[in-house]
Amino acid sequence: RATAPTPDAAKILDEARAALAQARSLSYGAKVLGMGALEGKVPGHSAEVSASKADAGGWKLYAKGSQTGGEGGTPVAFEIGYDGVTARALREADKVIVEKTVQEWQELPTFFATQSARPVIAWEILDEKTLDATGKPTSHVGQEKVGGEMCDVIQVGTPSDKGAKFYIGVGDHLPRRIDRFEPAAEGAAPGVRRLEISNLQLNEKSTAGAYMISAPEGYAVRVAKREKPKPTGDA
């Protein structure tokens, strides 16, 4: 019996980019956990995330959730809004709003990281260049059901270059999971931060976020210093 041809990984990524290009807004539930060498060694995260195209280009973002299993085992709640110019994070325990003017998109993941929230954002699908596999080893490594949806599993890059696996729905070409590789010592299993994407909704079906967070009464506003951006996708 003839063996079925291996699906074209590059074509599947092209279809994913085309599907996401139709999105003016989106929302999803996020759950992040460590796998492989990172299992039980990194904090977990859960959040509700919304994004909307900004008038000046790029995306507005909102995330509300928590980090668990971090230092001391105490959950860290976060609520962050970004209106396309200014990012604000509400720190209820400190009665503080941390504010930062974002001059370059690459600064935004770093700001989310300082608020214990970076891993819940699907940065890879907000920047279509990430789904462009040009110059990186790319392969179709099988199919797997994620949240009841059959997905093509596409690996882009390797653990050594902080590559990722994208689980892309066969029917609608939308991502349902992202496995982000983290390099490991020679001979050791690579670490993976897995982002599970649930209830992904686009455009009129999506839930709008509070992209500009107002300071509640009694809260101080603290301006964050400018941090050196880290490569998008790192946790």
PDB file of C-alpha atoms in Angstrom:
ATOM      1  CA  ARG A   1       0.000   0.000   0.000  1.00  0.00           C
ATOM      2  CA  ALA A   2       1.340   3.436  -0.968  1.00  0.00           C
ATOM      3  CA  THR A   3       2.335   5.674   1.914  1.00  0.00           C
ATOM      4  CA  ALA A   4       0.365   8.931   2.171  1.00  0.00           C
ATOM      5  CA  PRO A   5       2.510  11.965   1.368  1.00  0.00           C
ATOM      6  CA  THR A   6       3.693  14.060   4.302  1.00  0.00           C
ATOM      7  CA  PRO A   7       1.691  17.298   4.525  1.00  0.00           C
ATOM      8  CA  ASP A   8       3.508  20.439   3.386  1.00  0.00           C
ATOM      9  CA  ALA A   9       4.577  22.252   6.576  1.00  0.00           C
ATOM     10  CA  ALA A  10       5.261  25.558   4.812  1.00  0.00           C
ATOM     11  CA  LYS A  11       1.815  25.502   3.176  1.00  0.00           C
ATOM     12  CA  ILE A  12       0.132  24.873   6.538  1.00  0.00           C
ATOM     13  CA  LEU A  13       1.963  27.862   8.045  1.00  0.00           C
ATOM     14  CA  ASP A  14       0.905  29.968   5.043  1.00  0.00           C
ATOM     15  CA  GLU A  15      -2.723  28.962   5.660  1.00  0.00           C
ATOM     16  CA  ALA A  16      -2.387  29.882   9.338  1.00  0.00           C
ATOM     17  CA  ARG A  17      -1.002  33.320   8.455  1.00  0.00           C
ATOM     18  CA  ALA A  18      -3.836  33.862   5.977  1.00  0.00           C
ATOM     19  CA  ALA A  19      -6.474  32.901   8.574  1.00  0.00           C
ATOM     20  CA  LEU A  20      -4.955  35.179  11.211  1.00  0.00           C
ATOM     21  CA  ALA A  21      -4.655  38.048   8.737  1.00  0.00           C
ATOM     22  CA  GLN A  22      -8.474  38.213   8.746  1.00  0.00           C
ATOM     23  CA  ALA A  23      -8.527  38.947  12.478  1.00  0.00           C
ATOM     24  CA  ARG A  24      -9.268  42.512  13.554  1.00  0.00           C
ATOM     25  CA  SER A  25      -9.708  41.310  17.131  1.00  0.00           C
ATOM     26  CA  LEU A  26      -9.392  38.037  19.023  1.00  0.00           C
ATOM     27  CA  SER A  27      -9.740  36.543  22.477  1.00  0.00           C
ATOM     28  CA  TYR A  28      -8.803  33.258  24.124  1.00  0.00           C
ATOM     29  CA  GLY A  29      -8.196  31.474  27.383  1.00  0.00           C
ATOM     30  CA  ALA A  30      -4.541  30.740  28.159  1.00  0.00           C
ATOM     31  CA  LYS A  31      -2.908  28.088  30.284  1.00  0.00           C
ATOM     32  CA  VAL A  32       0.881  27.735  30.485  1.00  0.00           C
ATOM     33  CA  LEU A  33       2.883  24.892  32.037  1.00  0.00           C
ATOM     34  CA  GLY A  34       6.398  23.509  31.908  1.00  0.00           C
ATOM     35  CA  MET A  35       7.095  20.273  30.046  1.00  0.00           C
ATOM     36  CA  GLY A  36      10.152  18.050  29.682  1.00  0.00           C
ATOM     37  CA  ALA A  37      13.083  19.450  31.638  1.00  0.00           C
ATOM     38  CA  LEU A  38      10.875  22.303  32.889  1.00  0.00           C
ATOM     39  CA  GLU A  39       8.091  20.147  34.309  1.00  0.00           C
ATOM     40  CA  GLY A  40       7.464  21.230  37.890  1.00  0.00           C
ATOM     41  CA  LYS A  41      10.353  23.709  37.740  1.00  0.00           C
ATOM     42  CA  VAL A  42       8.711  26.837  36.345  1.00  0.00           C
ATOM     43  CA  PRO A  43       5.581  28.725  37.407  1.00  0.00           C
ATOM     44  CA  GLY A  44       2.267  27.963  35.766  1.00  0.00           C
ATOM     45  CA  HIS A  45      -0.002  30.657  34.353  1.00  0.00           C
ATOM     46  CA  SER A  46      -3.652  31.051  33.463  1.00  0.00           C
ATOM     47  CA  ALA A  47      -5.425  34.071  31.993  1.00  0.00           C
ATOM     48  CA  GLU A  48      -8.107  35.476  29.761  1.00  0.00           C
ATOM     49  CA  VAL A  49      -6.542  37.409  26.889  1.00  0.00           C
ATOM     50  CA  SER A  50      -7.986  39.875  24.373  1.00  0.00           C
ATOM     51  CA  ALA A  51      -6.325  41.655  21.458  1.00  0.00           C
ATOM     52  CA  SER A  52      -7.514  44.215  18.925  1.00  0.00           C
ATOM     53  CA  LYS A  53      -5.825  45.896  15.987  1.00  0.00           C
ATOM     54  CA  ALA A  54      -4.619  49.375  16.917  1.00  0.00           C
ATOM     55  CA  ASP A  55      -5.368  52.349  14.649  1.00  0.00           C
ATOM     56  CA  ALA A  56      -1.662  53.084  14.225  1.00  0.00           C
ATOM     57  CA  GLY A  57      -0.815  49.447  13.514  1.00  0.00           C
ATOM     58  CA  GLY A  58       0.123  46.595  15.793  1.00  0.00           C
ATOM     59  CA  TRP A  59      -2.164  45.265  18.510  1.00  0.00           C
ATOM     60  CA  LYS A  60      -3.844  46.471  21.653  1.00  0.00           C
ATOM     61  CA  LEU A  61      -3.654  43.850  24.411  1.00  0.00           C
ATOM     62  CA  TYR A  62      -5.404  42.924  27.653  1.00  0.00           C
ATOM     63  CA  ALA A  63      -4.649  40.027  29.988  1.00  0.00           C
ATOM     64  CA  LYS A  64      -6.086  39.159  33.379  1.00  0.00           C
ATOM     65  CA  GLY A  65      -5.025  36.077  35.296  1.00  0.00           C
ATOM     66  CA  SER A  66      -2.436  34.710  37.678  1.00  0.00           C
ATOM     67  CA  GLN A  67       0.925  33.029  37.988  1.00  0.00           C
ATOM     68  CA  THR A  68       1.096  30.072  40.347  1.00  0.00           C
ATOM     69  CA  GLY A  69       3.915  27.980  41.767  1.00  0.00           C
ATOM     70  CA  GLY A  70       6.458  30.777  41.789  1.00  0.00           C
ATOM     71  CA  GLU A  71       8.816  31.805  44.558  1.00  0.00           C
ATOM     72  CA  GLY A  72       7.203  31.072  47.914  1.00  0.00           C
ATOM     73  CA  GLY A  73       4.293  29.308  46.217  1.00  0.00           C
ATOM     74  CA  THR A  74       2.071  32.390  46.504  1.00  0.00           C
ATOM     75  CA  PRO A  75      -0.106  33.091  43.429  1.00  0.00           C
ATOM     76  CA  VAL A  76       0.631  36.396  41.704  1.00  0.00           C
ATOM     77  CA  ALA A  77      -2.418  38.047  40.134  1.00  0.00           C
ATOM     78  CA  PHE A  78      -2.000  40.333  37.139  1.00  0.00           C
ATOM     79  CA  GLU A  79      -4.158  42.633  35.045  1.00  0.00           C
ATOM     80  CA  ILE A  80      -2.483  44.439  32.153  1.00  0.00           C
ATOM     81  CA  GLY A  81      -3.843  46.698  29.440  1.00  0.00           C
ATOM     82  CA  TYR A  82      -2.022  48.153  26.431  1.00  0.00           C
ATOM     83  CA  ASP A  83      -3.810  50.657  24.200  1.00  0.00           C
ATOM     84  CA  GLY A  84      -1.242  50.731  21.418  1.00  0.00           C
ATOM     85  CA  VAL A  85       0.865  53.426  23.093  1.00  0.00           C
ATOM     86  CA  THR A  86       0.833  52.964  26.865  1.00  0.00           C
ATOM     87  CA  ALA A  87       0.921  49.759  28.902  1.00  0.00           C
ATOM     88  CA  ARG A  88      -0.535  49.728  32.411  1.00  0.00           C
ATOM     89  CA  ALA A  89      -0.422  46.941  34.987  1.00  0.00           C
ATOM     90  CA  LEU A  90      -2.622  46.944  38.067  1.00  0.00           C
ATOM     91  CA  ARG A  91      -0.930  45.668  41.230  1.00  0.00           C
ATOM     92  CA  GLU A  92      -3.733  45.301  43.725  1.00  0.00           C
ATOM     93  CA  ALA A  93      -1.532  44.157  46.617  1.00  0.00           C
ATOM     94  CA  ASP A  94       0.614  47.307  46.336  1.00  0.00           C
ATOM     95  CA  LYS A  95      -2.210  49.675  45.327  1.00  0.00           C
ATOM     96  CA  VAL A  96      -0.087  50.713  42.368  1.00  0.00           C
ATOM     97  CA  ILE A  97      -0.545  51.130  38.605  1.00  0.00           C
ATOM     98  CA  VAL A  98       2.743  50.492  36.784  1.00  0.00           C
ATOM     99  CA  GLU A  99       2.806  52.515  33.563  1.00  0.00           C
ATOM    100  CA  LYS A 100       5.120  52.369  30.577  1.00  0.00           C
ATOM    101  CA  THR A 101       5.124  54.133  27.223  1.00  0.00           C
ATOM    102  CA  VAL A 102       6.014  51.506  24.631  1.00  0.00           C
ATOM    103  CA  GLN A 103       8.240  52.931  21.925  1.00  0.00           C
ATOM    104  CA  GLU A 104       8.845  49.629  20.102  1.00  0.00           C
ATOM    105  CA  TRP A 105       6.686  46.504  19.961  1.00  0.00           C
ATOM    106  CA  GLN A 106       9.646  44.437  21.215  1.00  0.00           C
ATOM    107  CA  GLU A 107       9.463  46.302  24.530  1.00  0.00           C
ATOM    108  CA  LEU A 108       5.975  44.997  25.280  1.00  0.00           C
ATOM    109  CA  PRO A 109       6.872  41.334  25.984  1.00  0.00           C
ATOM    110  CA  THR A 110       9.540  42.575  28.383  1.00  0.00           C
ATOM    111  CA  PHE A 111       6.964  44.697  30.232  1.00  0.00           C
ATOM    112  CA  PHE A 112       4.614  41.702  30.467  1.00  0.00           C
ATOM    113  CA  ALA A 113       7.526  39.659  31.842  1.00  0.00           C
ATOM    114  CA  THR A 114       8.094  42.174  34.643  1.00  0.00           C
ATOM    115  CA  GLN A 115       4.438  41.669  35.597  1.00  0.00           C
ATOM    116  CA  SER A 116       4.640  37.825  35.627  1.00  0.00           C
ATOM    117  CA  ALA A 117       2.430  37.594  32.533  1.00  0.00           C
ATOM    118  CA  ARG A 118       4.601  37.197  29.435  1.00  0.00           C
ATOM    119  CA  PRO A 119       3.943  33.478  28.733  1.00  0.00           C
ATOM    120  CA  VAL A 120       0.139  33.841  28.383  1.00  0.00           C
ATOM    121  CA  ILE A 121       0.382  36.031  25.283  1.00  0.00           C
ATOM    122  CA  ALA A 122       0.560  34.214  21.953  1.00  0.00           C
ATOM    123  CA  TRP A 123       3.208  36.612  20.648  1.00  0.00           C
ATOM    124  CA  GLU A 124       3.858  34.214  17.776  1.00  0.00           C
ATOM    125  CA  ILE A 125       0.401  34.719  16.261  1.00  0.00           C
ATOM    126  CA  LEU A 126       0.346  38.484  16.798  1.00  0.00           C
ATOM    127  CA  ASP A 127       3.543  38.830  14.761  1.00  0.00           C
ATOM    128  CA  GLU A 128       3.025  37.014  11.462  1.00  0.00           C
ATOM    129  CA  LYS A 129       6.777  37.034  10.829  1.00  0.00           C
ATOM    130  CA  THR A 130       7.088  34.391  13.563  1.00  0.00           C
ATOM    131  CA  LEU A 131       5.070  31.976  11.433  1.00  0.00           C
ATOM    132  CA  ASP A 132       7.362  32.604   8.497  1.00  0.00           C
ATOM    133  CA  ALA A 133       9.717  29.627   8.506  1.00  0.00           C
ATOM    134  CA  THR A 134      12.158  31.125   5.998  1.00  0.00           C
ATOM    135  CA  GLY A 135      15.689  30.169   6.938  1.00  0.00           C
ATOM    136  CA  LYS A 136      14.649  27.748   9.701  1.00  0.00           C
ATOM    137  CA  PRO A 137      14.267  23.960   9.577  1.00  0.00           C
ATOM    138  CA  THR A 138      10.544  23.264   9.333  1.00  0.00           C
ATOM    139  CA  SER A 139       8.713  19.958   9.357  1.00  0.00           C
ATOM    140  CA  HIS A 140       5.300  18.359   9.795  1.00  0.00           C
ATOM    141  CA  VAL A 141       5.686  16.024  12.780  1.00  0.00           C
ATOM    142  CA  GLY A 142       2.215  14.496  12.927  1.00  0.00           C
ATOM    143  CA  GLN A 143      -1.321  15.269  13.980  1.00  0.00           C
ATOM    144  CA  GLU A 144      -2.816  15.543  17.451  1.00  0.00           C
ATOM    145  CA  LYS A 145      -6.161  16.487  18.961  1.00  0.00           C
ATOM    146  CA  VAL A 146      -6.096  19.618  21.100  1.00  0.00           C
ATOM    147  CA  GLY A 147      -9.306  20.618  22.837  1.00  0.00           C
ATOM    148  CA  GLY A 148     -11.268  18.303  20.559  1.00  0.00           C
ATOM    149  CA  GLU A 149      -9.785  19.827  17.383  1.00  0.00           C
ATOM    150  CA  MET A 150      -7.522  17.772  15.121  1.00  0.00           C
ATOM    151  CA  CYS A 151      -4.340  19.744  14.552  1.00  0.00           C
ATOM    152  CA  ASP A 152      -1.325  19.542  12.273  1.00  0.00           C
ATOM    153  CA  VAL A 153       1.831  19.755  14.371  1.00  0.00           C
ATOM    154  CA  ILE A 154       4.489  21.928  12.729  1.00  0.00           C
ATOM    155  CA  GLN A 155       7.960  22.286  14.206  1.00  0.00           C
ATOM    156  CA  VAL A 156       9.868  25.435  13.330  1.00  0.00           C
ATOM    157  CA  GLY A 157      13.490  25.602  14.415  1.00  0.00           C
ATOM    158  CA  THR A 158      15.112  23.492  17.114  1.00  0.00           C
ATOM    159  CA  PRO A 159      15.545  23.655  20.903  1.00  0.00           C
ATOM    160  CA  SER A 160      19.012  25.143  20.434  1.00  0.00           C
ATOM    161  CA  ASP A 161      17.646  28.157  18.535  1.00  0.00           C
ATOM    162  CA  LYS A 162      14.533  28.521  20.727  1.00  0.00           C
ATOM    163  CA  GLY A 163      12.214  27.090  18.105  1.00  0.00           C
ATOM    164  CA  ALA A 164       8.614  26.030  18.642  1.00  0.00           C
ATOM    165  CA  LYS A 165       5.897  23.582  17.726  1.00  0.00           C
ATOM    166  CA  PHE A 166       2.631  25.008  16.446  1.00  0.00           C
ATOM    167  CA  TYR A 167      -0.554  22.930  16.696  1.00  0.00           C
ATOM    168  CA  ILE A 168      -2.739  24.296  13.905  1.00  0.00           C
ATOM    169  CA  GLY A 169      -6.373  23.302  13.446  1.00  0.00           C
ATOM    170  CA  VAL A 170      -6.948  21.213  10.323  1.00  0.00           C
ATOM    171  CA  GLY A 171     -10.380  22.749   9.722  1.00  0.00           C
ATOM    172  CA  ASP A 172      -9.859  26.459  10.397  1.00  0.00           C
ATOM    173  CA  HIS A 173      -6.030  26.810  10.293  1.00  0.00           C
ATOM    174  CA  LEU A 174      -5.984  28.536  13.695  1.00  0.00           C
ATOM    175  CA  PRO A 175      -3.438  27.680  16.417  1.00  0.00           C
ATOM    176  CA  ARG A 176      -4.605  25.696  19.448  1.00  0.00           C
ATOM    177  CA  ARG A 177      -1.278  25.173  21.223  1.00  0.00           C
ATOM    178  CA  ILE A 178       2.277  26.495  21.099  1.00  0.00           C
ATOM    179  CA  ASP A 179       5.229  24.589  22.559  1.00  0.00           C
ATOM    180  CA  ARG A 180       8.161  26.955  23.075  1.00  0.00           C
ATOM    181  CA  PHE A 181      11.536  25.234  23.294  1.00  0.00           C
ATOM    182  CA  GLU A 182      14.193  26.283  25.761  1.00  0.00           C
ATOM    183  CA  PRO A 183      17.799  25.101  25.295  1.00  0.00           C
ATOM    184  CA  ALA A 184      19.158  22.467  27.676  1.00  0.00           C
ATOM    185  CA  ALA A 185      22.592  21.201  28.620  1.00  0.00           C
ATOM    186  CA  GLU A 186      24.178  18.837  26.113  1.00  0.00           C
ATOM    187  CA  GLY A 187      22.588  15.396  26.367  1.00  0.00           C
ATOM    188  CA  ALA A 188      19.649  16.634  28.462  1.00  0.00           C
ATOM    189  CA  ALA A 189      16.022  16.760  27.343  1.00  0.00           C
ATOM    190  CA  PRO A 190      14.960  20.229  26.176  1.00  0.00           C
ATOM    191  CA  GLY A 191      12.623  22.292  28.258  1.00  0.00           C
ATOM    192  CA  VAL A 192       9.250  23.305  26.859  1.00  0.00           C
ATOM    193  CA  ARG A 193       6.794  25.976  27.937  1.00  0.00           C
ATOM    194  CA  ARG A 194       3.407  24.901  26.610  1.00  0.00           C
ATOM    195  CA  LEU A 195       0.754  27.517  25.893  1.00  0.00           C
ATOM    196  CA  GLU A 196      -2.702  25.951  25.647  1.00  0.00           C
ATOM    197  CA  ILE A 197      -5.139  28.189  23.748  1.00  0.00           C
ATOM    198  CA  SER A 198      -8.820  27.578  24.491  1.00  0.00           C
ATOM    199  CA  ASN A 199     -12.004  29.160  23.156  1.00  0.00           C
ATOM    200  CA  LEU A 200     -10.158  31.145  20.494  1.00  0.00           C
ATOM    201  CA  GLN A 201     -12.621  33.633  18.985  1.00  0.00           C
ATOM    202  CA  LEU A 202     -12.091  36.158  16.192  1.00  0.00           C
ATOM    203  CA  ASN A 203     -13.675  39.498  15.316  1.00  0.00           C
ATOM    204  CA  GLU A 204     -17.323  39.936  16.380  1.00  0.00           C
ATOM    205  CA  LYS A 205     -17.231  36.715  18.413  1.00  0.00           C
ATOM    206  CA  SER A 206     -14.251  37.868  20.462  1.00  0.00           C
ATOM    207  CA  THR A 207     -14.413  39.503  23.896  1.00  0.00           C
ATOM    208  CA  ALA A 208     -13.105  43.071  24.094  1.00  0.00           C
ATOM    209  CA  GLY A 209     -10.477  43.870  26.701  1.00  0.00           C
ATOM    210  CA  ALA A 210      -9.868  46.852  29.000  1.00  0.00           C
ATOM    211  CA  TYR A 211      -6.970  48.132  26.917  1.00  0.00           C
ATOM    212  CA  MET A 212      -6.586  51.274  29.022  1.00  0.00           C
ATOM    213  CA  ILE A 213      -6.719  50.520  32.749  1.00  0.00           C
ATOM    214  CA  SER A 214      -7.841  53.433  34.910  1.00  0.00           C
ATOM    215  CA  ALA A 215      -6.242  53.909  38.298  1.00  0.00           C
ATOM    216  CA  PRO A 216      -8.745  53.113  41.068  1.00  0.00           C
ATOM    217  CA  GLU A 217      -9.111  55.613  43.885  1.00  0.00           C
ATOM    218  CA  GLY A 218      -6.201  55.416  46.273  1.00  0.00           C
ATOM    219  CA  TYR A 219      -3.785  53.903  43.727  1.00  0.00           C
ATOM    220  CA  ALA A 220      -0.473  55.542  42.847  1.00  0.00           C
ATOM    221  CA  VAL A 221       0.870  55.551  39.281  1.00  0.00           C
ATOM    222  CA  ARG A 222       4.489  54.439  38.956  1.00  0.00           C
ATOM    223  CA  VAL A 223       6.339  54.963  35.658  1.00  0.00           C
ATOM    224  CA  ALA A 224       8.431  51.923  34.769  1.00  0.00           C
ATOM    225  CA  LYS A 225      11.994  52.407  33.641  1.00  0.00           C
ATOM    226  CA  ARG A 226      12.879  51.329  30.119  1.00  0.00           C
ATOM    227  CA  GLU A 227      14.135  47.742  29.999  1.00  0.00           C
ATOM    228  CA  LYS A 228      16.237  46.223  27.243  1.00  0.00           C
ATOM    229  CA  PRO A 229      13.867  44.155  25.058  1.00  0.00           C
ATOM    230  CA  LYS A 230      14.333  40.397  25.001  1.00  0.00           C
ATOM    231  CA  PRO A 231      13.628  38.217  21.934  1.00  0.00           C
ATOM    232  CA  THR A 232       9.872  37.731  21.466  1.00  0.00           C
ATOM    233  CA  GLY A 233       8.646  34.317  22.596  1.00  0.00           C
ATOM    234  CA  ASP A 234      10.895  33.914  25.625  1.00  0.00           C
ATOM    235  CA  ALA A 235       9.123  33.387  28.902  1.00  0.00           C
TER     236      ALA A 235
END
